[in-house]
């Protein structure tokens, strides 16, 4: 009888442990898959772009529409190419497993812009003049963000209205509020 009780308790503890692991995995998956929706519904400081940051950071689980001239690549990070009819490309990339989270946007004028984890512009480079650094204060940031959204905003649009079955907005806010404020 004592042996059966120990086996029963062990099975219950094992099942509870498995359920706890599955619940934690689901929470993580939910926060990532619906991150654009949650980011859109979260307060954030002006100058940050949480929707775009979350779309790029979670490319492996969000909805990626098939779109003409768009090519997705995953090789440890996420790179998206938008090619125009005259073979000019604009590229945006993110490497979520890197030591510091960065986003990089390359436009067809041979300029690259580097953004921090809140998708706020930090600096840029102009390779047409020999990799001269571009001061973020000299960049028309409204025009830059408009250009980025014209080329890659479809990712945000495709995911911003995808509502989760279980809304975890509070958990998302706990995890990301400081990052975007």
PDB file of C-alpha atoms in Angstrom:
ATOM      1  CA  UNK A   1       0.000   0.000   0.000  1.00  0.00           C
ATOM      2  CA  UNK A   2       2.806   2.432   0.880  1.00  0.00           C
ATOM      3  CA  UNK A   3       4.595   1.644  -2.402  1.00  0.00           C
ATOM      4  CA  UNK A   4       1.426   2.368  -4.414  1.00  0.00           C
ATOM      5  CA  UNK A   5       0.989   5.708  -2.645  1.00  0.00           C
ATOM      6  CA  UNK A   6       4.575   6.763  -3.526  1.00  0.00           C
ATOM      7  CA  UNK A   7       4.068   5.747  -7.162  1.00  0.00           C
ATOM      8  CA  UNK A   8       0.761   7.663  -7.303  1.00  0.00           C
ATOM      9  CA  UNK A   9       2.285  10.802  -5.818  1.00  0.00           C
ATOM     10  CA  UNK A  10       5.242  10.554  -8.225  1.00  0.00           C
ATOM     11  CA  UNK A  11       2.909  10.295 -11.216  1.00  0.00           C
ATOM     12  CA  UNK A  12       0.872  13.303 -10.060  1.00  0.00           C
ATOM     13  CA  UNK A  13       4.043  15.391  -9.540  1.00  0.00           C
ATOM     14  CA  UNK A  14       5.350  14.335 -12.969  1.00  0.00           C
ATOM     15  CA  UNK A  15       2.072  15.257 -14.682  1.00  0.00           C
ATOM     16  CA  UNK A  16       1.968  18.637 -12.901  1.00  0.00           C
ATOM     17  CA  UNK A  17       5.566  19.323 -13.934  1.00  0.00           C
ATOM     18  CA  UNK A  18       4.792  18.500 -17.561  1.00  0.00           C
ATOM     19  CA  UNK A  19       1.692  20.721 -17.481  1.00  0.00           C
ATOM     20  CA  UNK A  20       3.744  23.582 -16.028  1.00  0.00           C
ATOM     21  CA  UNK A  21       6.368  23.243 -18.780  1.00  0.00           C
ATOM     22  CA  UNK A  22       3.693  23.126 -21.506  1.00  0.00           C
ATOM     23  CA  UNK A  23       1.959  26.200 -20.041  1.00  0.00           C
ATOM     24  CA  UNK A  24       5.231  28.166 -19.985  1.00  0.00           C
ATOM     25  CA  UNK A  25       6.001  27.150 -23.575  1.00  0.00           C
ATOM     26  CA  UNK A  26       2.523  28.236 -24.681  1.00  0.00           C
ATOM     27  CA  UNK A  27       2.883  31.612 -22.950  1.00  0.00           C
ATOM     28  CA  UNK A  28       6.198  32.236 -24.715  1.00  0.00           C
ATOM     29  CA  UNK A  29       4.763  31.143 -28.063  1.00  0.00           C
ATOM     30  CA  UNK A  30       1.641  33.302 -27.616  1.00  0.00           C
ATOM     31  CA  UNK A  31       3.696  36.403 -26.698  1.00  0.00           C
ATOM     32  CA  UNK A  32       5.893  35.948 -29.767  1.00  0.00           C
ATOM     33  CA  UNK A  33       3.207  34.971 -32.308  1.00  0.00           C
ATOM     34  CA  UNK A  34       0.931  37.873 -31.378  1.00  0.00           C
ATOM     35  CA  UNK A  35       3.727  40.295 -30.485  1.00  0.00           C
ATOM     36  CA  UNK A  36       2.775  42.794 -33.204  1.00  0.00           C
ATOM     37  CA  UNK A  37      -0.809  42.918 -31.942  1.00  0.00           C
ATOM     38  CA  UNK A  38       0.358  43.341 -28.341  1.00  0.00           C
ATOM     39  CA  UNK A  39       2.951  45.976 -29.324  1.00  0.00           C
ATOM     40  CA  UNK A  40       0.284  47.929 -31.194  1.00  0.00           C
ATOM     41  CA  UNK A  41      -1.904  47.971 -28.079  1.00  0.00           C
ATOM     42  CA  UNK A  42       0.872  48.929 -25.662  1.00  0.00           C
ATOM     43  CA  UNK A  43       1.787  52.455 -24.618  1.00  0.00           C
ATOM     44  CA  UNK A  44       5.158  53.464 -25.984  1.00  0.00           C
ATOM     45  CA  UNK A  45       7.417  56.468 -26.078  1.00  0.00           C
ATOM     46  CA  UNK A  46       7.416  58.627 -29.195  1.00  0.00           C
ATOM     47  CA  UNK A  47      10.291  57.729 -31.494  1.00  0.00           C
ATOM     48  CA  UNK A  48      10.080  54.008 -30.756  1.00  0.00           C
ATOM     49  CA  UNK A  49       8.439  51.594 -33.161  1.00  0.00           C
ATOM     50  CA  UNK A  50       7.471  48.480 -31.213  1.00  0.00           C
ATOM     51  CA  UNK A  51       5.272  46.994 -33.947  1.00  0.00           C
ATOM     52  CA  UNK A  52       8.109  46.907 -36.483  1.00  0.00           C
ATOM     53  CA  UNK A  53      10.609  45.719 -33.862  1.00  0.00           C
ATOM     54  CA  UNK A  54       8.347  42.833 -32.847  1.00  0.00           C
ATOM     55  CA  UNK A  55       7.554  41.894 -36.453  1.00  0.00           C
ATOM     56  CA  UNK A  56      11.243  41.628 -37.313  1.00  0.00           C
ATOM     57  CA  UNK A  57      12.287  39.973 -34.065  1.00  0.00           C
ATOM     58  CA  UNK A  58       9.625  37.259 -34.274  1.00  0.00           C
ATOM     59  CA  UNK A  59       9.688  36.486 -37.990  1.00  0.00           C
ATOM     60  CA  UNK A  60       9.869  32.768 -37.287  1.00  0.00           C
ATOM     61  CA  UNK A  61       6.375  32.674 -35.744  1.00  0.00           C
ATOM     62  CA  UNK A  62       4.379  35.630 -37.119  1.00  0.00           C
ATOM     63  CA  UNK A  63       2.358  35.539 -40.329  1.00  0.00           C
ATOM     64  CA  UNK A  64       4.549  36.351 -43.352  1.00  0.00           C
ATOM     65  CA  UNK A  65       2.446  37.156 -46.409  1.00  0.00           C
ATOM     66  CA  UNK A  66       3.605  36.019 -49.824  1.00  0.00           C
ATOM     67  CA  UNK A  67       4.190  39.213 -51.691  1.00  0.00           C
ATOM     68  CA  UNK A  68       5.664  39.979 -55.077  1.00  0.00           C
ATOM     69  CA  UNK A  69       9.347  41.041 -54.935  1.00  0.00           C
ATOM     70  CA  UNK A  70       9.679  40.064 -51.255  1.00  0.00           C
ATOM     71  CA  UNK A  71      12.121  37.377 -50.192  1.00  0.00           C
ATOM     72  CA  UNK A  72      12.585  36.164 -46.615  1.00  0.00           C
ATOM     73  CA  UNK A  73      15.804  34.614 -45.377  1.00  0.00           C
ATOM     74  CA  UNK A  74      16.623  33.021 -42.041  1.00  0.00           C
ATOM     75  CA  UNK A  75      20.249  32.235 -41.267  1.00  0.00           C
ATOM     76  CA  UNK A  76      20.516  32.882 -37.566  1.00  0.00           C
ATOM     77  CA  UNK A  77      18.728  36.181 -38.043  1.00  0.00           C
ATOM     78  CA  UNK A  78      16.008  37.458 -40.309  1.00  0.00           C
ATOM     79  CA  UNK A  79      16.638  39.305 -43.539  1.00  0.00           C
ATOM     80  CA  UNK A  80      13.927  40.571 -45.860  1.00  0.00           C
ATOM     81  CA  UNK A  81      14.652  41.734 -49.381  1.00  0.00           C
ATOM     82  CA  UNK A  82      12.340  43.974 -51.379  1.00  0.00           C
ATOM     83  CA  UNK A  83      13.529  44.053 -54.995  1.00  0.00           C
ATOM     84  CA  UNK A  84      12.264  46.598 -57.500  1.00  0.00           C
ATOM     85  CA  UNK A  85      11.977  46.238 -61.280  1.00  0.00           C
ATOM     86  CA  UNK A  86      15.355  47.903 -61.926  1.00  0.00           C
ATOM     87  CA  UNK A  87      17.104  45.375 -59.603  1.00  0.00           C
ATOM     88  CA  UNK A  88      17.422  47.879 -56.779  1.00  0.00           C
ATOM     89  CA  UNK A  89      16.933  46.357 -53.359  1.00  0.00           C
ATOM     90  CA  UNK A  90      16.047  47.597 -49.932  1.00  0.00           C
ATOM     91  CA  UNK A  91      16.918  45.247 -47.106  1.00  0.00           C
ATOM     92  CA  UNK A  92      15.963  45.086 -43.464  1.00  0.00           C
ATOM     93  CA  UNK A  93      17.541  42.674 -41.018  1.00  0.00           C
ATOM     94  CA  UNK A  94      17.427  41.586 -37.403  1.00  0.00           C
ATOM     95  CA  UNK A  95      19.558  39.139 -35.443  1.00  0.00           C
ATOM     96  CA  UNK A  96      17.578  38.317 -32.267  1.00  0.00           C
ATOM     97  CA  UNK A  97      20.216  35.913 -30.929  1.00  0.00           C
ATOM     98  CA  UNK A  98      23.004  38.507 -31.077  1.00  0.00           C
ATOM     99  CA  UNK A  99      24.532  39.926 -27.903  1.00  0.00           C
ATOM    100  CA  UNK A 100      22.845  43.288 -28.538  1.00  0.00           C
ATOM    101  CA  UNK A 101      19.598  43.357 -30.479  1.00  0.00           C
ATOM    102  CA  UNK A 102      19.978  45.557 -33.555  1.00  0.00           C
ATOM    103  CA  UNK A 103      17.975  46.247 -36.667  1.00  0.00           C
ATOM    104  CA  UNK A 104      19.624  47.395 -39.886  1.00  0.00           C
ATOM    105  CA  UNK A 105      17.943  48.980 -42.894  1.00  0.00           C
ATOM    106  CA  UNK A 106      19.835  49.280 -46.201  1.00  0.00           C
ATOM    107  CA  UNK A 107      18.290  51.507 -48.821  1.00  0.00           C
ATOM    108  CA  UNK A 108      19.065  51.594 -52.530  1.00  0.00           C
ATOM    109  CA  UNK A 109      21.121  54.808 -52.177  1.00  0.00           C
ATOM    110  CA  UNK A 110      23.849  52.715 -50.483  1.00  0.00           C
ATOM    111  CA  UNK A 111      23.045  53.987 -47.019  1.00  0.00           C
ATOM    112  CA  UNK A 112      22.508  51.746 -44.019  1.00  0.00           C
ATOM    113  CA  UNK A 113      20.736  52.796 -40.853  1.00  0.00           C
ATOM    114  CA  UNK A 114      21.224  51.068 -37.500  1.00  0.00           C
ATOM    115  CA  UNK A 115      18.445  50.936 -34.904  1.00  0.00           C
ATOM    116  CA  UNK A 116      18.487  49.881 -31.266  1.00  0.00           C
ATOM    117  CA  UNK A 117      16.193  47.323 -29.628  1.00  0.00           C
ATOM    118  CA  UNK A 118      13.318  49.854 -29.487  1.00  0.00           C
ATOM    119  CA  UNK A 119      13.722  50.447 -33.243  1.00  0.00           C
ATOM    120  CA  UNK A 120      15.024  53.946 -32.596  1.00  0.00           C
ATOM    121  CA  UNK A 121      17.655  55.247 -35.020  1.00  0.00           C
ATOM    122  CA  UNK A 122      21.149  55.347 -33.534  1.00  0.00           C
ATOM    123  CA  UNK A 123      23.451  55.992 -36.525  1.00  0.00           C
ATOM    124  CA  UNK A 124      23.993  55.220 -40.175  1.00  0.00           C
ATOM    125  CA  UNK A 125      26.648  54.722 -42.821  1.00  0.00           C
ATOM    126  CA  UNK A 126      26.933  56.055 -46.342  1.00  0.00           C
ATOM    127  CA  UNK A 127      28.890  53.523 -48.404  1.00  0.00           C
ATOM    128  CA  UNK A 128      28.648  55.659 -51.550  1.00  0.00           C
ATOM    129  CA  UNK A 129      31.170  58.030 -49.944  1.00  0.00           C
ATOM    130  CA  UNK A 130      33.439  55.413 -48.392  1.00  0.00           C
ATOM    131  CA  UNK A 131      31.513  54.342 -45.276  1.00  0.00           C
ATOM    132  CA  UNK A 132      31.173  57.785 -43.746  1.00  0.00           C
ATOM    133  CA  UNK A 133      29.171  57.667 -40.541  1.00  0.00           C
ATOM    134  CA  UNK A 134      25.838  59.466 -40.622  1.00  0.00           C
ATOM    135  CA  UNK A 135      24.816  61.260 -37.435  1.00  0.00           C
ATOM    136  CA  UNK A 136      21.242  60.326 -36.458  1.00  0.00           C
ATOM    137  CA  UNK A 137      20.507  63.989 -35.698  1.00  0.00           C
ATOM    138  CA  UNK A 138      21.074  64.925 -39.354  1.00  0.00           C
ATOM    139  CA  UNK A 139      18.647  62.315 -40.725  1.00  0.00           C
ATOM    140  CA  UNK A 140      15.056  63.197 -41.566  1.00  0.00           C
ATOM    141  CA  UNK A 141      13.729  60.439 -39.340  1.00  0.00           C
ATOM    142  CA  UNK A 142      10.078  60.884 -40.327  1.00  0.00           C
ATOM    143  CA  UNK A 143      11.008  60.343 -43.974  1.00  0.00           C
ATOM    144  CA  UNK A 144      13.233  57.386 -43.068  1.00  0.00           C
ATOM    145  CA  UNK A 145      10.529  55.618 -41.054  1.00  0.00           C
ATOM    146  CA  UNK A 146       8.004  56.359 -43.804  1.00  0.00           C
ATOM    147  CA  UNK A 147      10.357  54.737 -46.319  1.00  0.00           C
ATOM    148  CA  UNK A 148      10.811  51.696 -44.074  1.00  0.00           C
ATOM    149  CA  UNK A 149       7.053  51.309 -43.604  1.00  0.00           C
ATOM    150  CA  UNK A 150       6.451  51.771 -47.348  1.00  0.00           C
ATOM    151  CA  UNK A 151       8.809  48.860 -48.033  1.00  0.00           C
ATOM    152  CA  UNK A 152       8.193  46.580 -45.050  1.00  0.00           C
ATOM    153  CA  UNK A 153       5.087  47.851 -43.267  1.00  0.00           C
ATOM    154  CA  UNK A 154       3.046  45.043 -44.820  1.00  0.00           C
ATOM    155  CA  UNK A 155       4.449  42.784 -42.072  1.00  0.00           C
ATOM    156  CA  UNK A 156       2.965  45.010 -39.395  1.00  0.00           C
ATOM    157  CA  UNK A 157      -0.326  45.365 -41.288  1.00  0.00           C
ATOM    158  CA  UNK A 158      -0.602  41.594 -41.759  1.00  0.00           C
ATOM    159  CA  UNK A 159      -0.197  40.946 -38.025  1.00  0.00           C
ATOM    160  CA  UNK A 160      -1.575  43.957 -36.157  1.00  0.00           C
ATOM    161  CA  UNK A 161      -5.189  42.722 -36.262  1.00  0.00           C
ATOM    162  CA  UNK A 162      -4.460  39.031 -35.614  1.00  0.00           C
ATOM    163  CA  UNK A 163      -6.075  38.669 -32.196  1.00  0.00           C
ATOM    164  CA  UNK A 164      -4.933  35.838 -29.924  1.00  0.00           C
ATOM    165  CA  UNK A 165      -7.411  33.344 -28.497  1.00  0.00           C
ATOM    166  CA  UNK A 166      -5.983  33.988 -25.038  1.00  0.00           C
ATOM    167  CA  UNK A 167      -5.087  37.656 -24.616  1.00  0.00           C
ATOM    168  CA  UNK A 168      -1.828  38.074 -22.707  1.00  0.00           C
ATOM    169  CA  UNK A 169      -1.463  41.844 -23.066  1.00  0.00           C
ATOM    170  CA  UNK A 170      -0.580  42.285 -19.379  1.00  0.00           C
ATOM    171  CA  UNK A 171       2.237  39.732 -19.597  1.00  0.00           C
ATOM    172  CA  UNK A 172       3.535  41.354 -22.795  1.00  0.00           C
ATOM    173  CA  UNK A 173       3.490  44.786 -21.151  1.00  0.00           C
ATOM    174  CA  UNK A 174       5.409  43.445 -18.130  1.00  0.00           C
ATOM    175  CA  UNK A 175       8.061  41.991 -20.408  1.00  0.00           C
ATOM    176  CA  UNK A 176       8.459  44.881 -22.904  1.00  0.00           C
ATOM    177  CA  UNK A 177       7.236  48.098 -21.275  1.00  0.00           C
ATOM    178  CA  UNK A 178      10.687  49.300 -20.191  1.00  0.00           C
ATOM    179  CA  UNK A 179      12.157  48.537 -23.612  1.00  0.00           C
ATOM    180  CA  UNK A 180       9.768  50.851 -25.441  1.00  0.00           C
ATOM    181  CA  UNK A 181       9.413  53.576 -22.785  1.00  0.00           C
TER     182      UNK A 181
END
